[in-house]
Coordinates of C-alpha atoms and ligand atoms in Angstrom, one line a residue:
M1 CA 17.4 15.0 -14.3
S2 CA 15.0 15.3 -17.3
D3 CA 11.4 14.3 -17.1
K4 CA 12.2 11.4 -19.4
E5 CA 15.0 10.1 -17.1
Q6 CA 12.7 10.5 -14.1
K7 CA 10.0 8.5 -15.9
E8 CA 12.6 5.8 -16.6
Q9 CA 13.6 5.8 -13.0
Y10 CA 10.1 5.2 -11.6
T11 CA 9.0 2.7 -14.3
V12 CA 7.8 -0.7 -12.9
R13 CA 9.9 -3.0 -15.1
R14 CA 8.8 -6.5 -14.3
E15 CA 5.2 -7.6 -14.1
P16 CA 4.4 -7.8 -10.4
Y17 CA 2.5 -11.0 -9.5
Y18 CA -0.9 -9.9 -8.5
Q19 CA -3.9 -12.3 -7.9
P20 CA -7.1 -10.4 -8.3
Q21 CA -9.8 -11.0 -5.7
R22 CA -12.8 -9.7 -7.7
N23 CA -13.1 -7.2 -10.5
E24 CA -10.8 -4.6 -8.9
V25 CA -8.5 -4.5 -11.9
E26 CA -11.3 -3.5 -14.3
L27 CA -12.6 -1.0 -11.8
Y28 CA -9.2 0.6 -11.3
E29 CA -8.8 0.9 -15.0
A30 CA -12.1 2.7 -15.3
A31 CA -11.1 5.0 -12.4
Y32 CA -7.8 5.7 -14.2
R33 CA -9.4 6.3 -17.6
N34 CA -11.3 9.1 -15.9
R35 CA -8.4 10.2 -13.8
L36 CA -10.3 9.7 -10.6
P37 CA -8.1 9.7 -7.5
V38 CA -8.3 6.3 -5.8
M39 CA -8.2 5.2 -2.1
V40 CA -7.3 1.6 -1.2
K41 CA -8.6 0.6 2.2
G42 CA -7.8 -2.6 4.1
P43 CA -5.9 -4.2 6.9
T44 CA -2.1 -4.6 6.9
G45 CA -0.5 -7.1 4.5
C46 CA -3.6 -7.8 2.4
G47 CA -2.2 -6.8 -1.0
K48 CA -2.9 -3.0 -1.3
S49 CA 0.6 -2.0 -2.3
R50 CA 1.0 -5.0 -4.6
F51 CA -2.2 -4.0 -6.3
V52 CA -1.1 -0.4 -6.9
E53 CA 2.2 -1.6 -8.2
Y54 CA 0.5 -4.1 -10.5
M55 CA -1.9 -1.4 -11.8
A56 CA 0.9 1.0 -12.5
W57 CA 2.7 -1.7 -14.5
K58 CA -0.5 -2.6 -16.4
L59 CA -1.2 1.0 -17.3
G60 CA 2.4 1.5 -18.2
K61 CA 2.8 4.5 -15.9
P62 CA 5.7 5.3 -13.6
L63 CA 4.9 4.8 -9.9
I64 CA 6.2 7.1 -7.1
T65 CA 5.5 5.8 -3.6
V66 CA 5.7 7.9 -0.5
A67 CA 5.5 6.3 3.0
C68 CA 3.7 8.9 5.1
N69 CA 4.4 9.6 8.7
E70 CA 3.3 12.1 11.3
D71 CA 6.5 14.2 11.1
M72 CA 6.0 14.7 7.4
T73 CA 5.4 18.3 6.3
A74 CA 3.9 19.7 3.1
S75 CA 7.4 20.5 2.0
D76 CA 8.4 16.8 2.1
L77 CA 5.7 16.2 -0.5
V78 CA 5.9 19.4 -2.5
G79 CA 9.5 20.4 -2.4
R80 CA 11.8 22.9 -0.9
Y81 CA 14.7 25.3 -1.5
L82 CA 18.1 23.7 -0.8
L83 CA 21.0 25.9 0.4
E84 CA 24.1 25.5 -1.8
A85 CA 27.5 27.1 -2.0
N86 CA 26.4 29.5 -4.6
G87 CA 22.8 30.2 -3.6
T88 CA 19.7 28.2 -3.3
R89 CA 18.2 25.5 -5.6
W90 CA 14.6 24.3 -5.7
L91 CA 14.2 20.6 -5.3
D92 CA 10.8 19.1 -6.3
G93 CA 9.2 16.8 -3.7
P94 CA 7.8 13.4 -4.8
L95 CA 4.3 14.7 -5.3
T96 CA 5.5 17.5 -7.6
T97 CA 7.7 15.1 -9.6
A98 CA 4.7 12.8 -10.1
A99 CA 2.5 15.6 -11.2
R100 CA 5.1 16.9 -13.7
I101 CA 6.0 13.6 -15.3
G102 CA 2.6 12.0 -15.2
A103 CA 3.2 9.2 -12.7
V104 CA 0.8 7.4 -10.4
C105 CA 1.6 8.9 -7.0
Y106 CA 1.0 6.4 -4.1
L107 CA 0.8 8.0 -0.7
D108 CA 1.0 5.0 1.7
E109 CA -0.7 5.3 5.1
I110 CA -1.9 8.8 4.4
V111 CA -3.7 9.1 7.8
E112 CA -0.4 9.2 9.5
A113 CA 0.3 12.6 8.0
R114 CA -1.0 15.7 9.7
Q115 CA -4.1 17.3 8.3
D116 CA -2.2 20.5 7.2
T117 CA 0.0 18.2 5.2
T118 CA -2.9 16.2 3.7
V119 CA -4.7 19.3 2.4
V120 CA -1.9 20.0 -0.2
I121 CA -3.4 17.2 -2.3
H122 CA -6.8 18.9 -2.5
P123 CA -6.3 21.1 -5.5
L124 CA -4.7 18.1 -7.3
T125 CA -7.7 15.8 -6.6
D126 CA -10.5 17.9 -7.9
H127 CA -11.3 19.3 -11.4
R128 CA -8.4 21.8 -11.1
R129 CA -5.6 19.2 -11.1
V130 CA -3.1 21.7 -10.0
L131 CA -0.4 21.9 -7.4
P132 CA 0.5 25.3 -6.0
L133 CA 4.2 25.5 -5.0
D134 CA 3.6 28.4 -2.6
K135 CA 7.3 29.0 -1.6
K136 CA 8.4 29.0 -5.2
G137 CA 5.4 31.0 -6.6
E138 CA 4.6 28.4 -9.2
L139 CA 1.4 26.6 -10.1
V140 CA 2.1 23.2 -11.5
Q141 CA -0.6 21.9 -13.9
A142 CA -0.7 18.1 -13.5
H143 CA 0.4 16.1 -16.5
P144 CA -2.6 14.3 -18.1
D145 CA -1.3 10.9 -17.0
F146 CA -1.0 11.9 -13.3
Q147 CA -3.1 10.0 -10.8
L148 CA -3.1 10.1 -7.0
V149 CA -3.6 6.9 -5.0
I150 CA -3.8 6.7 -1.2
S151 CA -3.9 3.8 1.1
Y152 CA -5.8 3.7 4.3
N153 CA -6.0 1.3 7.2
P154 CA -9.5 1.7 8.6
G155 CA -8.9 -0.4 11.7
Y156 CA -6.2 1.9 13.2
Q157 CA -8.0 5.2 13.1
T158 CA -8.9 7.0 16.3
L159 CA -11.1 10.1 16.4
M160 CA -7.9 12.2 16.4
K161 CA -6.4 10.4 13.4
D162 CA -8.7 10.2 10.5
L163 CA -9.0 11.8 7.2
K164 CA -11.3 14.8 6.9
Q165 CA -14.5 14.3 4.9
S166 CA -13.3 16.9 2.5
T167 CA -10.3 14.7 1.8
K168 CA -12.2 11.4 1.8
Q169 CA -14.7 12.7 -0.6
R170 CA -12.2 13.4 -3.3
F171 CA -11.6 9.7 -3.9
A172 CA -13.1 6.5 -5.3
A173 CA -12.4 3.7 -2.8
F174 CA -11.6 0.0 -2.9
D175 CA -12.3 -2.1 0.1
F176 CA -9.6 -4.8 0.4
D177 CA -9.5 -7.7 2.8
Y178 CA -7.6 -10.9 3.2
P179 CA -8.5 -13.2 0.2
E180 CA -10.8 -16.2 0.7
S181 CA -8.9 -19.3 1.6
A182 CA -8.4 -21.0 -1.8
L183 CA -7.2 -17.8 -3.3
E184 CA -5.0 -17.0 -0.4
A185 CA -3.4 -20.5 -0.6
R186 CA -2.7 -19.9 -4.3
I187 CA -1.0 -16.6 -3.5
V188 CA 1.1 -18.1 -0.8
A189 CA 2.1 -21.0 -3.0
R190 CA 2.8 -18.8 -6.0
E191 CA 4.8 -16.2 -4.0
T192 CA 7.1 -18.8 -2.3
G193 CA 7.1 -22.0 -4.3
V194 CA 5.6 -24.2 -1.6
D195 CA 2.9 -26.6 -2.7
E196 CA -0.7 -25.6 -2.4
E197 CA -1.4 -28.2 0.2
L198 CA 1.1 -26.7 2.6
A199 CA -0.1 -23.2 1.7
A200 CA -3.6 -24.3 2.6
R201 CA -2.5 -25.4 6.0
L202 CA -0.9 -22.0 6.7
V203 CA -4.0 -20.3 5.5
K204 CA -6.1 -22.3 7.9
I205 CA -3.9 -21.1 10.8
G206 CA -4.4 -17.6 9.5
G207 CA -8.1 -18.1 9.6
I208 CA -8.0 -19.2 13.3
A209 CA -6.1 -16.0 14.2
R210 CA -8.5 -13.8 12.2
G211 CA -11.3 -15.4 14.2
L212 CA -9.6 -14.0 17.4
K213 CA -9.7 -10.5 16.2
G214 CA -11.5 -8.4 18.7
H215 CA -11.2 -11.3 21.2
G216 CA -7.7 -10.5 22.3
L217 CA -6.1 -9.8 19.0
D218 CA -6.1 -6.3 17.4
E219 CA -5.5 -7.8 14.0
G220 CA -5.4 -11.3 12.5
I221 CA -2.4 -12.8 10.7
S222 CA -1.8 -11.1 7.4
T223 CA -1.2 -12.6 4.0
R224 CA 2.3 -11.1 4.2
L225 CA 3.0 -13.2 7.4
L226 CA 1.7 -16.3 5.7
V227 CA 4.1 -15.7 2.9
Y228 CA 6.9 -15.3 5.5
A229 CA 6.0 -18.6 7.1
A230 CA 6.0 -20.4 3.8
T231 CA 9.4 -18.7 2.9
L232 CA 11.1 -20.1 6.0
I233 CA 9.5 -23.6 5.5
R234 CA 10.7 -23.5 1.9
D235 CA 14.1 -22.8 3.3
G236 CA 14.1 -26.0 5.4
I237 CA 12.9 -24.6 8.7
A238 CA 10.5 -27.0 10.6
P239 CA 6.9 -25.7 10.1
S240 CA 6.3 -25.5 13.9
D241 CA 9.3 -23.2 14.3
A242 CA 8.6 -21.2 11.2
C243 CA 5.0 -20.6 12.1
R244 CA 5.7 -19.6 15.7
M245 CA 8.3 -17.2 14.5
T246 CA 6.3 -15.5 11.8
L247 CA 2.6 -16.1 12.6
V248 CA 2.4 -15.8 16.3
R249 CA 5.4 -14.0 17.9
P250 CA 5.1 -10.8 15.8
I251 CA 1.4 -10.3 16.5
T252 CA 0.8 -10.8 20.2
D253 CA 2.5 -11.0 23.6
D254 CA -0.6 -12.3 25.3
V255 CA 0.3 -15.7 26.8
D256 CA -3.2 -17.2 26.3
I257 CA -3.5 -16.2 22.7
R258 CA 0.0 -17.5 22.0
D259 CA -0.9 -20.8 23.5
T260 CA -4.1 -21.1 21.5
L261 CA -2.2 -20.3 18.2
D262 CA 0.7 -22.6 19.1
H263 CA -1.7 -25.4 19.7
A264 CA -3.4 -24.7 16.3
I265 CA 0.0 -24.9 14.7
D266 CA 0.9 -28.2 16.3
A267 CA -2.5 -29.7 15.4
T268 CA -2.1 -28.5 11.8
F269 CA 1.3 -30.0 11.4
A270 CA 1.0 -33.1 13.7
Ligands
ATP301 N1 -3.6 -10.4 -4.3 C1 -2.3 -10.7 -4.1 N2 -1.5 -11.1 -5.1 C2 -0.2 -11.3 -4.9 N3 0.4 -11.2 -3.7 C3 -0.3 -10.8 -2.7 C4 -1.7 -10.5 -2.8 N4 -2.2 -10.2 -1.6 C5 -1.2 -10.2 -0.8 N5 0.0 -10.6 -1.4 C6 1.2 -10.9 -0.7 O1 1.2 -10.3 0.5 C7 2.3 -9.4 0.7 C8 1.8 -8.1 1.4 O2 1.0 -7.3 0.5 P1 1.1 -5.8 0.4 O3 2.5 -5.3 0.7 O4 0.5 -5.4 -0.8 O5 0.2 -5.4 1.7 P2 -0.4 -4.0 2.1 O6 -1.9 -4.2 2.0 O7 0.1 -2.9 1.3 O8 0.0 -3.9 3.6 P3 0.4 -2.6 4.5 O9 -0.9 -1.9 4.8 O10 1.0 -3.1 5.7 O11 1.3 -1.7 3.7 C9 2.8 -9.1 -0.7 O12 4.2 -8.9 -0.6 C10 2.5 -10.4 -1.4 O13 3.5 -11.4 -1.1
MG302 MG1 1.5 -1.3 1.7

């Protein structure tokens, strides 16, 4: 596939709906103008991926997303030789493709990757902007449009699983969190088509769960789950069922916490 075809393939075609929380859009644009690598931190389902998708669309750059995991090796990012009937053929990994075509490369949940995998991004994220393909003996100079973005969920890190300072200190960072209630209600309404009044009630339940974080809950209800609840209600499911199914059952097995949240749902929709 030619670079042009690949660019085509990774282009974000429709404007993704993104509701800014503060001035993050302007700040991201400034980071991009200066080709600073960006880190987006925040709890699950708070809009990190949506933001990156929106920014790629706004900047008119292709977006290549990689979901990282602990079994991932450097070759999964960079590329490898494939065995074929008549010899071997080099296949670029997603990071290499992004560097060649000038895409925004989004490494989702980067901390999941092992540290020896993570270090392959180092030469790409400092003044060198190069990617060495050791096995192929090639040094790829990143396209001027290329940018690296990583996401990071600060809550889940243990001492064993964290980014090294030498990795962290290559990025400008955005701190994301669940939006304040009025904004979150607007997002839920806009994403699903329910009215803002109903969305506001769901957001209120979300707020109660977020208050229980650290008191029996590891994580509060995400914006994503509020969107799920609204989607089912929109589809005709009774709010009490929809909320139990999407806001409570996924996040905890603790009987007392389930009770507390179920009561909050019943009170909200009584
Ligand atoms: N600011 C926002 N504008 C529009 N939609 C949003 C916003 N924030 C959250 N959402 C909604 O929440 C959903 C989850 O957001 P997203 O997938 O970006 O979460 P995330 O932070 O990347 O989560 P994870 O860490 O689990 O990958 C989106 O699909 C969208 O419906
Ligand atoms: Mg995401």
